[in-house]
Every structure is written in C-alpha cells, then in structure tokens.
Amino acid sequence: MNKIFASAEAAIHDIKDGSILMLGGFGLCGIPENCIAALVKKQVKDLTCISNNAGVDDFGIGLMLQKKQVRKMISSYVGENAEFERQLLSGELEVELIPQGTLATRCMAAGYGLPAIYTPAGVGTEIATGKEVRNFDGKEYLLEYAFNADFAIVKAWKGDAHGNLIYKETARNFNPLMAMAGKITIAEVEELVPAGELDPNAIHTPGIYVNRIFQGSNYQKRIEQRTVRKKN
Amino acid sequence: MPLTKEQIAQRIAKELKDGYYVNLGIGIPTLVANYIPAGMNVVLQSENGLLGMGPFPFEGEEDPDLINAGKQTITTVPGSAFFDSAMSFGMIRAGKVDLTVLGAMEVSEEGDIANWKIPGKMVKGMGGAMDLVASAKNIIVAMMHTNPKGESKLLRKCVLPLTGVKCVKKIVSDIAVMDVTDEGFKLVERAPGISVDEIKAKTEGKLIVDGEIPEMVF
C-alpha cells in the first residue's frame, strides 16, 4: 500500500475533462492550493466543481475559472468573483446554488454510504421545486441526495503515510466530509509524516478514506477579509 | 429618533441569557457581540466550524486558518471547539443553538423571511441562511423597518424569493420591537420618541397594538 505521491501533478494525473470534483475549503480557508495549481497547469476542462465557494478572481477556484476550465459550480455562496459573474451572465458557466448545510450533509451522506438525507433547509422556497417533501412529526423536510463525485480534493494540516489526516482550526470546514465522499480522495498536507507519528486519538479523517497523499508546498493562505483590532 | 445600527444590536443583546449558544449573522447581527453584558457567559457559534468565537485579532496576529462565516480573521476564547461543516449545521438542526440573529430584506406577518435573492440582480447564494432559518429554535431579525424609498419591509406576504417560512419569532427594527404571533406582528416596544401611529404607518403587514406600548430603555 503506497499512498504517497511525489507531487500534486502526479496525484491528479488521471483527472480528465468532464470529471466531477469536490474541493474542500471555506472561502480561501483550507483550500487545496497545490492541486488547484496543478489542475490549472494540466488544462483539464468541462469540470463540475462541488465546493462551498468559487474562490476570488485570482486565487482558489477563481484560477480555474480564469482558464474557463469549469462547466458547472455547485456551491452555497459565490459572491466574491467578478469573472465568475461574467461567465454566469454570459451562459458559459452553469451554477447550482444549494444551502450550505445541505451541501455539507450531502457530502456526509456519501461518506457514510447513505443514498440521501432529509433536511428542513429550503422547505417552502424555490429550491424545494421538484424535490420530494416528507412530513415527520408535523414538520416538513426535503429529500436531498448524496453527492457522487469522481474525485475529492482536500487540504489538511498534517497527514501520515497511511492517509490519516488532521486539520487545523476552521480550515477543517468541508475537508473531512469531502475526504470521505470521493470515489478517489486526494489529500495535500502541510506536513507529511511516517505512520505512527500522529496521535491516533487526534485523527479527524481515518486513512481508509484517503487514496493519495502528498506533501504540499509554498502555501499562500490568502486572507479574504483581514479584520484586526488595535492594541489599546 | 430611530435607532442606530449599534442601538438595534444593543437592544437585541437584552434578549441574551447566561449560558446561551448564539449564532450571529453578517451585518447588524455581528454587532450584538459588542453588547454582551459583562459577566454573562454567551458562546458564539460560527457556522464554518467554531464554538467560542472571540474578537478580531491584534494587528500582526491574524491567522489565515482561523476565520468566521463572513471570512473575517478572528480569535477564539478559552474553551472553544472546532468541528466540520456537517456537524455545525447538525447542532443547529438539533436545536442546540439557543438563538440565531439574522438580517432580512423582508419579513411577513406569518414570520416568513426573504434575505438571499433579488430577482434581476446577481445572485450570490444563500450560504447557510436557509439551513439556519429552517432549523433554529429562536430567530430574531435585525432590520430597518422601511427601505430607502420609505416602503415597509414588514409585509403581509414577502415579495422577494423566500429564505424560509414561518420561522421568525421576533423583530428588532430601527423603530420597534415586535413579536411574530399567529395573528400578526405584535408591537412590544417603541424606539424613543417614535409614536405608535408612525409604526402603524410604516408596517404593511398586520400590526397588533395591545394597550400602552412602552419606549425601549437602554
């Protein structure tokens, strides 16, 4: 069992035109920067990207949008990207907006081997159109299906040779859910260690879910909204 | 005088109770954190995966891995916890979060809320708003009573696409505090110097005025 890949390019080698990808992160926090750069370099196109956001103009998934590699985005909030807006209005890009909790739970369902879940989010709104509604104990819920993605691409803080992953702070977000949900899961980590060096009590994603892992490099970790207070 | 945004937040803070877990939305709701009474233990939930959100970091101490749902750099307070996005909405759906404070573009007299989409304008998405309004057990809306044209935002029926139905429990606007009841908006308090007649005139939905309506006290 060798899960360790030498580079992002090697780890994504079989992602091809038309693939359905999950990409972890919330805004620019916890995004798989190295894999995104490799996908841009590889010039794969017609991708469907399931990701909470679509990056900003010159970073994150925004880099793939610039190269017109994305055919469809499935996201909960996409407001920070002018190129995204242009492609959407011109019809080049298809967008499916879904509630954030529904997005997370549809990833979770896939990782837990469940075909679908019921959630109250969106009942009585336009996103309920065409969906099965079921009443449990007097409250209505929508049937939402588990995602079916070819690849899940996630970013973790630490990982080991077995693919066990630990995330840092709020960079966790969608990453562990997507890691469980991909047919093939690719993890890039800030620190890759030999098996046995991570505390088994502290593992967030057990390695069974991770097919490929590599040591990332040159993380920019851009901040979208830098908010600070002054020291007195 | 109508309340300032800070005063709306200050009035909402009076609804907090010791031990509450609270989710604050973007905009005026965020300001509520500035008015948590001293000595009261309130834990702030950020739906991107944190319980125990603290103030903004000091300059030079920003951590790109530590942000809130508005993507702002933040800090944690002692006793905080991180989790994934499914667990975050799980604790909201399961009724563990005591209070959710949100902004709104429109609220109906039945408690429907619209705050995510204006037809004809760029749609950015609902983020976590639909999950929050469908699940939270207590929702307070912070909003302006009228739009810049002076038209009421408290309506019989919402005109804009809905975020959720029959979910808002209380509204704190710049001129009034109202409970959303089965019969309509029940006026609870007036902003200082604002008459009941003015509130009536600015409320398109059904407004219930029962007895003397006190002025807000800060």
Short mmCIF file of C-alpha atoms in Angstrom, two decimals:
data_model
loop_
_atom_site.label_atom_id
_atom_site.label_comp_id
_atom_site.label_asym_id
_atom_site.label_seq_id
_atom_site.Cartn_x
_atom_site.Cartn_y
_atom_site.Cartn_z
CA MET A 1 0.00 0.00 0.00
CA ASN A 2 1.71 3.15 -1.16
CA LYS A 3 -0.47 6.22 -0.97
CA ILE A 4 2.32 8.76 -1.10
CA PHE A 5 2.65 10.70 -4.32
CA ALA A 6 5.60 12.91 -5.19
CA SER A 7 3.67 15.96 -6.30
CA ALA A 8 0.28 17.50 -6.98
CA GLU A 9 0.78 16.80 -10.71
CA ALA A 10 1.29 13.10 -10.00
CA ALA A 11 -1.66 12.93 -7.58
CA ILE A 12 -4.13 14.41 -10.08
CA HIS A 13 -2.70 12.66 -13.17
CA ASP A 14 -5.93 10.83 -14.06
CA ILE A 15 -8.36 13.73 -13.59
CA LYS A 16 -9.73 14.30 -17.07
CA ASP A 17 -12.09 16.57 -18.98
CA GLY A 18 -15.63 16.30 -17.63
CA SER A 19 -14.65 14.96 -14.19
CA ILE A 20 -16.80 15.75 -11.17
CA LEU A 21 -14.61 17.15 -8.39
CA MET A 22 -15.17 18.04 -4.77
CA LEU A 23 -12.83 20.73 -3.48
CA GLY A 24 -12.54 21.42 0.26
CA GLY A 25 -12.34 24.84 1.88
CA PHE A 26 -14.49 27.72 3.08
CA GLY A 27 -13.72 30.89 1.17
CA LEU A 28 -9.94 30.70 0.75
CA CYS A 29 -9.51 28.96 4.12
CA GLY A 30 -8.37 25.34 3.87
CA ILE A 31 -8.39 25.12 0.07
CA PRO A 32 -6.15 22.61 -1.76
CA GLU A 33 -3.87 25.26 -3.29
CA ASN A 34 -1.34 22.84 -4.79
CA CYS A 35 -3.93 20.67 -6.54
CA ILE A 36 -5.74 23.72 -7.94
CA ALA A 37 -2.44 24.97 -9.39
CA ALA A 38 -1.80 21.51 -10.90
CA LEU A 39 -5.31 21.39 -12.42
CA VAL A 40 -4.72 24.81 -14.00
CA LYS A 41 -1.40 23.57 -15.40
CA LYS A 42 -2.97 20.35 -16.69
CA GLN A 43 -5.63 22.41 -18.53
CA VAL A 44 -8.41 19.89 -17.91
CA LYS A 45 -11.79 21.37 -18.74
CA ASP A 46 -15.56 20.87 -18.56
CA LEU A 47 -15.16 20.20 -14.86
CA THR A 48 -18.01 20.11 -12.38
CA CYS A 49 -16.78 21.53 -9.09
CA ILE A 50 -18.60 20.92 -5.83
CA SER A 51 -17.21 23.49 -3.41
CA ASN A 52 -18.76 25.86 -0.89
CA ASN A 53 -17.36 28.88 -2.75
CA ALA A 54 -15.73 29.65 -6.08
CA GLY A 55 -12.61 31.46 -4.89
CA VAL A 56 -11.73 35.04 -5.79
CA ASP A 57 -10.70 36.38 -9.20
CA ASP A 58 -7.02 35.50 -8.90
CA PHE A 59 -6.96 32.70 -6.34
CA GLY A 60 -8.57 29.41 -5.45
CA ILE A 61 -11.11 28.05 -7.92
CA GLY A 62 -11.04 31.54 -9.48
CA LEU A 63 -7.78 30.47 -11.17
CA MET A 64 -9.63 27.61 -12.90
CA LEU A 65 -12.48 29.93 -13.87
CA GLN A 66 -9.99 32.31 -15.50
CA LYS A 67 -8.89 29.46 -17.77
CA LYS A 68 -12.52 28.51 -18.44
CA GLN A 69 -11.98 25.01 -17.07
CA VAL A 70 -15.19 24.85 -15.09
CA ARG A 71 -18.51 23.99 -16.73
CA LYS A 72 -20.59 23.80 -13.55
CA MET A 73 -20.23 25.01 -9.97
CA ILE A 74 -22.26 23.52 -7.13
CA SER A 75 -21.86 25.95 -4.23
CA SER A 76 -23.68 27.78 -1.45
CA TYR A 77 -22.15 31.24 -1.89
CA VAL A 78 -20.24 32.63 -4.86
CA GLY A 79 -20.20 36.37 -4.40
CA GLU A 80 -16.53 37.30 -4.42
CA ASN A 81 -15.57 36.78 -8.04
CA ALA A 82 -16.13 39.16 -11.00
CA GLU A 83 -15.02 36.64 -13.66
CA PHE A 84 -17.46 34.15 -12.17
CA GLU A 85 -20.27 36.69 -12.54
CA ARG A 86 -19.31 37.43 -16.14
CA GLN A 87 -19.29 33.75 -17.13
CA LEU A 88 -22.57 33.15 -15.32
CA LEU A 89 -24.36 36.06 -17.02
CA SER A 90 -22.97 35.08 -20.45
CA GLY A 91 -24.15 31.49 -20.01
CA GLU A 92 -20.66 29.96 -20.20
CA LEU A 93 -20.93 28.68 -16.66
CA GLU A 94 -23.73 26.72 -15.02
CA VAL A 95 -24.32 27.26 -11.31
CA GLU A 96 -26.35 25.28 -8.83
CA LEU A 97 -26.77 27.09 -5.52
CA ILE A 98 -27.66 24.94 -2.55
CA PRO A 99 -27.86 25.69 1.18
CA GLN A 100 -24.55 25.31 2.98
CA GLY A 101 -25.80 22.74 5.48
CA THR A 102 -27.36 20.73 2.65
CA LEU A 103 -24.04 20.85 0.77
CA ALA A 104 -22.19 19.59 3.84
CA THR A 105 -24.73 16.91 4.63
CA ARG A 106 -24.87 15.62 1.03
CA CYS A 107 -21.07 15.14 1.28
CA MET A 108 -21.50 13.46 4.66
CA ALA A 109 -24.17 11.09 3.30
CA ALA A 110 -21.84 9.97 0.50
CA GLY A 111 -19.08 9.28 3.01
CA TYR A 112 -21.41 7.32 5.29
CA GLY A 113 -22.81 5.19 2.47
CA LEU A 114 -26.29 6.72 2.63
CA PRO A 115 -28.11 7.47 -0.65
CA ALA A 116 -29.98 10.51 0.64
CA ILE A 117 -30.98 12.55 3.68
CA TYR A 118 -33.97 14.63 4.75
CA THR A 119 -33.37 18.25 5.74
CA PRO A 120 -35.71 21.13 6.57
CA ALA A 121 -33.46 23.66 4.77
CA GLY A 122 -35.28 25.21 1.82
CA VAL A 123 -38.80 23.93 2.58
CA GLY A 124 -41.32 26.39 1.14
CA THR A 125 -38.68 28.13 -1.01
CA GLU A 126 -37.78 27.90 -4.69
CA ILE A 127 -35.05 25.35 -4.02
CA ALA A 128 -37.75 22.87 -2.96
CA THR A 129 -39.07 22.80 -6.55
CA GLY A 130 -39.25 19.23 -7.84
CA LYS A 131 -37.99 17.69 -4.60
CA GLU A 132 -39.78 15.08 -2.52
CA VAL A 133 -41.25 16.60 0.65
CA ARG A 134 -41.92 14.38 3.62
CA ASN A 135 -43.58 15.20 6.90
CA PHE A 136 -42.05 13.84 10.10
CA ASP A 137 -43.83 14.69 13.37
CA GLY A 138 -45.59 17.69 11.84
CA LYS A 139 -42.53 19.28 10.24
CA GLU A 140 -41.65 19.16 6.54
CA TYR A 141 -38.30 18.03 5.13
CA LEU A 142 -36.78 17.85 1.66
CA LEU A 143 -35.16 14.73 0.27
CA GLU A 144 -31.60 15.55 -0.81
CA TYR A 145 -29.31 13.02 -2.50
CA ALA A 146 -25.75 12.12 -1.60
CA PHE A 147 -23.18 13.55 -3.98
CA ASN A 148 -21.47 11.30 -6.46
CA ALA A 149 -18.04 12.74 -7.18
CA ASP A 150 -15.19 11.19 -9.15
CA PHE A 151 -12.51 12.85 -7.06
CA ALA A 152 -12.43 14.61 -3.69
CA ILE A 153 -9.52 17.02 -3.31
CA VAL A 154 -8.84 18.13 0.24
CA LYS A 155 -6.27 20.05 2.24
CA ALA A 156 -5.17 19.01 5.72
CA TRP A 157 -2.64 20.33 8.21
CA LYS A 158 -0.91 17.03 8.95
CA GLY A 159 -1.09 13.64 7.38
CA ASP A 160 0.76 10.33 7.56
CA ALA A 161 1.79 7.61 5.13
CA HIS A 162 -1.48 5.73 5.77
CA GLY A 163 -3.52 8.78 4.75
CA ASN A 164 -4.68 9.69 8.25
CA LEU A 165 -5.44 13.42 8.39
CA ILE A 166 -5.59 16.21 10.96
CA TYR A 167 -6.99 19.63 10.08
CA LYS A 168 -6.19 22.98 11.68
CA GLU A 169 -8.79 25.33 13.22
CA THR A 170 -11.50 26.49 10.82
CA ALA A 171 -9.52 25.19 7.84
CA ARG A 172 -11.33 21.92 8.65
CA ASN A 173 -14.78 23.02 7.31
CA PHE A 174 -15.78 20.81 4.34
CA ASN A 175 -12.48 18.95 4.06
CA PRO A 176 -13.19 15.89 6.25
CA LEU A 177 -16.66 15.50 4.73
CA MET A 178 -15.38 15.60 1.17
CA ALA A 179 -12.44 13.35 2.06
CA MET A 180 -14.99 10.67 2.95
CA ALA A 181 -17.14 11.27 -0.11
CA GLY A 182 -14.90 10.93 -3.18
CA LYS A 183 -14.55 7.78 -5.26
CA ILE A 184 -10.88 8.72 -5.21
CA THR A 185 -9.70 11.08 -2.48
CA ILE A 186 -6.55 13.14 -2.88
CA ALA A 187 -5.16 14.90 0.19
CA GLU A 188 -2.48 17.56 0.21
CA VAL A 189 -0.92 18.31 3.58
CA GLU A 190 1.36 20.92 5.08
CA GLU A 191 3.29 18.25 6.93
CA LEU A 192 3.56 14.61 5.83
CA VAL A 193 4.95 12.23 8.47
CA PRO A 194 5.67 8.48 8.66
CA ALA A 195 2.91 6.21 10.02
CA GLY A 196 2.95 6.20 13.80
CA GLU A 197 3.90 9.82 14.32
CA LEU A 198 0.36 11.18 14.57
CA ASP A 199 -1.63 10.52 17.75
CA PRO A 200 -4.41 8.07 16.77
CA ASN A 201 -6.70 9.89 19.24
CA ALA A 202 -6.33 13.09 17.27
CA ILE A 203 -7.09 11.80 13.74
CA HIS A 204 -10.02 13.59 12.04
CA THR A 205 -10.07 11.55 8.80
CA PRO A 206 -9.04 7.89 9.05
CA GLY A 207 -6.71 6.90 6.25
CA ILE A 208 -9.14 4.35 4.78
CA TYR A 209 -10.88 7.27 3.05
CA VAL A 210 -7.70 8.68 1.54
CA ASN A 211 -6.26 7.13 -1.63
CA ARG A 212 -3.45 9.56 -2.37
CA ILE A 213 -1.48 11.94 -0.20
CA PHE A 214 1.36 14.33 -0.86
CA GLN A 215 3.41 16.96 0.88
CA GLY A 216 2.22 20.37 -0.33
CA SER A 217 4.46 23.38 -0.64
CA ASN A 218 4.51 27.16 -0.95
CA TYR A 219 1.15 27.71 0.74
CA GLN A 220 -0.04 31.28 0.29
CA LYS A 221 -3.02 31.00 2.65
CA ARG A 222 -4.52 34.25 1.44
CA ILE A 223 -6.81 36.13 3.80
CA GLU A 224 -10.09 37.31 2.26
CA GLN A 225 -11.20 39.76 4.97
CA ARG A 226 -8.35 40.96 7.15
CA THR A 227 -10.03 42.28 10.29
CA VAL A 228 -7.96 43.39 13.27
CA ARG A 229 -8.19 45.46 16.44
CA LYS A 230 -5.59 47.86 17.74
CA LYS A 231 -3.59 47.20 20.87
CA ASN A 232 -5.03 49.91 23.13
CA MET B 1 -35.44 59.09 16.95
CA PRO B 2 -34.96 55.83 15.02
CA LEU B 3 -32.31 53.56 16.47
CA THR B 4 -28.83 53.44 15.02
CA LYS B 5 -27.49 50.04 13.91
CA GLU B 6 -25.49 49.91 17.14
CA GLN B 7 -28.66 50.55 19.17
CA ILE B 8 -30.53 47.79 17.33
CA ALA B 9 -27.70 45.44 18.28
CA GLN B 10 -27.75 46.76 21.85
CA ARG B 11 -31.49 46.09 22.13
CA ILE B 12 -31.11 42.55 20.74
CA ALA B 13 -28.36 41.90 23.29
CA LYS B 14 -31.02 42.28 26.00
CA GLU B 15 -32.54 39.02 24.73
CA LEU B 16 -29.36 37.09 25.60
CA LYS B 17 -29.32 34.82 28.61
CA ASP B 18 -26.47 33.30 30.57
CA GLY B 19 -25.32 30.02 29.03
CA TYR B 20 -26.77 30.74 25.59
CA TYR B 21 -25.16 29.39 22.43
CA VAL B 22 -25.73 32.06 19.76
CA ASN B 23 -25.21 32.33 16.01
CA LEU B 24 -24.87 35.88 14.71
CA GLY B 25 -25.34 36.65 11.02
CA ILE B 26 -23.44 39.18 8.93
CA GLY B 27 -24.13 42.94 9.32
CA ILE B 28 -26.05 44.36 12.31
CA PRO B 29 -26.26 40.91 13.99
CA THR B 30 -22.44 40.79 14.22
CA LEU B 31 -22.55 43.97 16.33
CA VAL B 32 -24.57 42.18 19.04
CA ALA B 33 -21.29 40.61 20.22
CA ASN B 34 -20.18 44.07 21.37
CA TYR B 35 -23.09 44.33 23.84
CA ILE B 36 -22.98 41.02 25.68
CA PRO B 37 -23.44 42.08 29.33
CA ALA B 38 -20.30 41.83 31.45
CA GLY B 39 -20.21 38.61 33.45
CA MET B 40 -22.70 36.85 31.17
CA ASN B 41 -21.42 33.65 29.60
CA VAL B 42 -22.53 33.53 25.95
CA VAL B 43 -20.82 31.21 23.44
CA LEU B 44 -20.78 32.40 19.83
CA GLN B 45 -21.14 29.79 17.08
CA SER B 46 -19.67 30.42 13.65
CA GLU B 47 -21.20 28.04 11.11
CA ASN B 48 -17.92 27.41 9.29
CA GLY B 49 -16.96 25.30 12.29
CA LEU B 50 -16.29 27.05 15.59
CA LEU B 51 -17.88 27.39 19.01
CA GLY B 52 -16.30 30.11 21.13
CA MET B 53 -15.57 32.87 18.65
CA GLY B 54 -13.56 35.76 20.11
CA PRO B 55 -12.83 39.30 18.92
CA PHE B 56 -10.74 40.27 15.90
CA PRO B 57 -7.01 39.52 16.36
CA PHE B 58 -4.49 42.21 17.21
CA GLU B 59 -2.67 43.60 14.20
CA GLY B 60 0.07 41.19 13.13
CA GLU B 61 -1.58 38.21 14.86
CA GLU B 62 -4.02 37.29 12.05
CA ASP B 63 -4.23 33.56 11.40
CA PRO B 64 -5.43 32.60 7.89
CA ASP B 65 -6.70 29.25 9.21
CA LEU B 66 -8.98 30.99 11.71
CA ILE B 67 -11.91 32.87 10.18
CA ASN B 68 -15.63 33.34 10.78
CA ALA B 69 -18.52 32.70 8.39
CA GLY B 70 -18.04 36.20 6.98
CA LYS B 71 -14.46 35.15 6.12
CA GLN B 72 -13.05 37.69 8.60
CA THR B 73 -9.97 36.90 10.68
CA ILE B 74 -10.99 36.21 14.28
CA THR B 75 -9.71 34.68 17.52
CA THR B 76 -11.01 32.01 19.86
CA VAL B 77 -11.92 32.33 23.53
CA PRO B 78 -10.86 29.81 26.21
CA GLY B 79 -12.99 26.66 25.95
CA SER B 80 -13.56 26.89 22.20
CA ALA B 81 -14.02 23.92 19.85
CA PHE B 82 -13.60 23.33 16.11
CA PHE B 83 -15.71 20.95 14.00
CA ASP B 84 -16.65 20.27 10.40
CA SER B 85 -19.45 21.92 8.42
CA ALA B 86 -21.89 18.98 8.71
CA MET B 87 -21.61 18.93 12.49
CA SER B 88 -22.00 22.70 12.54
CA PHE B 89 -25.38 22.54 10.82
CA GLY B 90 -26.16 19.37 12.75
CA MET B 91 -26.02 21.22 16.06
CA ILE B 92 -28.25 23.93 14.60
CA ARG B 93 -30.81 21.43 13.24
CA ALA B 94 -30.81 19.52 16.52
CA GLY B 95 -31.84 22.67 18.39
CA LYS B 96 -28.65 23.02 20.40
CA VAL B 97 -28.08 26.64 19.35
CA ASP B 98 -30.34 28.78 21.54
CA LEU B 99 -30.58 31.92 19.44
CA THR B 100 -29.94 32.97 15.85
CA VAL B 101 -29.80 36.64 14.86
CA LEU B 102 -30.16 37.44 11.16
CA GLY B 103 -30.65 40.39 8.86
CA ALA B 104 -33.61 40.47 6.44
CA MET B 105 -34.78 42.27 3.33
CA GLU B 106 -38.43 41.39 4.07
CA VAL B 107 -40.40 39.62 6.81
CA SER B 108 -44.08 38.64 6.51
CA GLU B 109 -46.71 38.79 9.26
CA GLU B 110 -46.59 34.98 9.35
CA GLY B 111 -42.85 35.01 10.05
CA ASP B 112 -41.62 34.20 6.53
CA ILE B 113 -38.23 35.72 5.76
CA ALA B 114 -36.57 36.82 2.49
CA ASN B 115 -32.90 37.71 2.64
CA TRP B 116 -30.96 35.94 -0.12
CA LYS B 117 -32.04 36.90 -3.61
CA ILE B 118 -33.26 39.91 -5.57
CA PRO B 119 -34.58 38.83 -8.99
CA GLY B 120 -32.67 40.55 -11.80
CA LYS B 121 -29.60 41.13 -9.67
CA MET B 122 -26.54 38.89 -9.40
CA VAL B 123 -27.40 36.00 -7.11
CA LYS B 124 -24.57 35.23 -4.73
CA GLY B 125 -26.22 32.36 -2.92
CA MET B 126 -27.93 31.59 0.34
CA GLY B 127 -24.83 30.41 2.22
CA GLY B 128 -26.08 28.97 5.50
CA ALA B 129 -29.16 31.19 5.77
CA MET B 130 -31.72 28.60 4.60
CA ASP B 131 -30.37 25.98 6.99
CA LEU B 132 -30.40 28.45 9.88
CA VAL B 133 -33.94 29.72 9.36
CA ALA B 134 -35.36 26.24 8.76
CA SER B 135 -33.84 24.79 11.90
CA ALA B 136 -33.02 27.38 14.56
CA LYS B 137 -35.36 27.27 17.52
CA ASN B 138 -35.34 31.02 18.17
CA ILE B 139 -34.76 33.55 15.39
CA ILE B 140 -34.53 37.30 15.94
CA VAL B 141 -34.34 39.51 12.88
CA ALA B 142 -32.41 42.78 12.95
CA MET B 143 -33.56 45.09 10.16
CA MET B 144 -34.60 48.54 9.03
CA HIS B 145 -38.36 48.96 9.19
CA THR B 146 -38.52 50.55 5.71
CA ASN B 147 -36.37 50.54 2.57
CA PRO B 148 -34.55 53.71 1.39
CA LYS B 149 -37.72 54.70 -0.53
CA GLY B 150 -39.69 54.60 2.74
CA GLU B 151 -41.62 51.46 1.81
CA SER B 152 -42.39 48.94 4.53
CA LYS B 153 -40.24 45.81 4.77
CA LEU B 154 -42.71 44.21 7.20
CA LEU B 155 -45.31 42.84 4.85
CA ARG B 156 -48.48 40.78 4.64
CA LYS B 157 -46.63 38.47 2.24
CA CYS B 158 -42.99 38.63 1.16
CA VAL B 159 -42.47 39.72 -2.46
CA LEU B 160 -38.86 38.55 -2.77
CA PRO B 161 -37.93 34.85 -3.02
CA LEU B 162 -38.20 33.26 0.42
CA THR B 163 -35.33 32.01 2.55
CA GLY B 164 -37.65 30.25 4.99
CA VAL B 165 -41.29 30.04 6.05
CA LYS B 166 -42.94 30.76 9.42
CA CYS B 167 -39.68 30.91 11.29
CA VAL B 168 -39.06 34.46 12.59
CA LYS B 169 -40.00 34.84 16.28
CA LYS B 170 -39.05 38.45 16.99
CA ILE B 171 -38.04 41.56 15.03
CA VAL B 172 -35.96 44.47 16.28
CA SER B 173 -36.16 47.29 13.73
CA ASP B 174 -34.91 50.85 13.92
CA ILE B 175 -38.31 51.96 15.27
CA ALA B 176 -39.91 49.00 17.05
CA VAL B 177 -39.64 45.63 18.75
CA MET B 178 -42.29 43.16 17.62
CA ASP B 179 -43.12 39.54 18.35
CA VAL B 180 -44.33 37.48 15.40
CA THR B 181 -47.55 35.79 16.56
CA ASP B 182 -50.24 33.67 14.88
CA GLU B 183 -52.28 36.89 14.50
CA GLY B 184 -49.50 39.10 13.08
CA PHE B 185 -46.76 41.49 14.26
CA LYS B 186 -47.41 42.23 17.95
CA LEU B 187 -45.91 45.56 18.94
CA VAL B 188 -43.85 45.19 22.12
CA GLU B 189 -41.73 48.36 22.35
CA ARG B 190 -41.24 51.66 20.52
CA ALA B 191 -37.95 53.39 19.81
CA PRO B 192 -37.61 56.53 21.96
CA GLY B 193 -39.73 59.33 20.52
CA ILE B 194 -41.42 57.16 17.87
CA SER B 195 -45.24 57.09 18.03
CA VAL B 196 -47.46 54.03 17.63
CA ASP B 197 -49.09 55.82 14.67
CA GLU B 198 -45.75 56.13 12.87
CA ILE B 199 -45.01 52.42 13.41
CA LYS B 200 -48.51 51.57 12.12
CA ALA B 201 -47.96 53.73 9.05
CA LYS B 202 -44.65 52.03 8.30
CA THR B 203 -45.92 48.46 8.77
CA GLU B 204 -47.75 46.99 5.78
CA GLY B 205 -48.48 43.66 7.49
CA LYS B 206 -50.96 43.31 10.33
CA LEU B 207 -49.76 45.17 13.44
CA ILE B 208 -51.34 44.31 16.77
CA VAL B 209 -51.29 47.12 19.32
CA ASP B 210 -52.49 45.94 22.70
CA GLY B 211 -52.62 48.60 25.45
CA GLU B 212 -49.84 51.05 26.22
CA ILE B 213 -46.63 50.37 24.30
CA PRO B 214 -43.54 51.30 26.34
CA GLU B 215 -40.46 53.01 24.93
CA MET B 216 -37.24 51.00 24.75
CA VAL B 217 -34.90 51.52 27.65
CA PHE B 218 -31.14 51.30 27.13
#
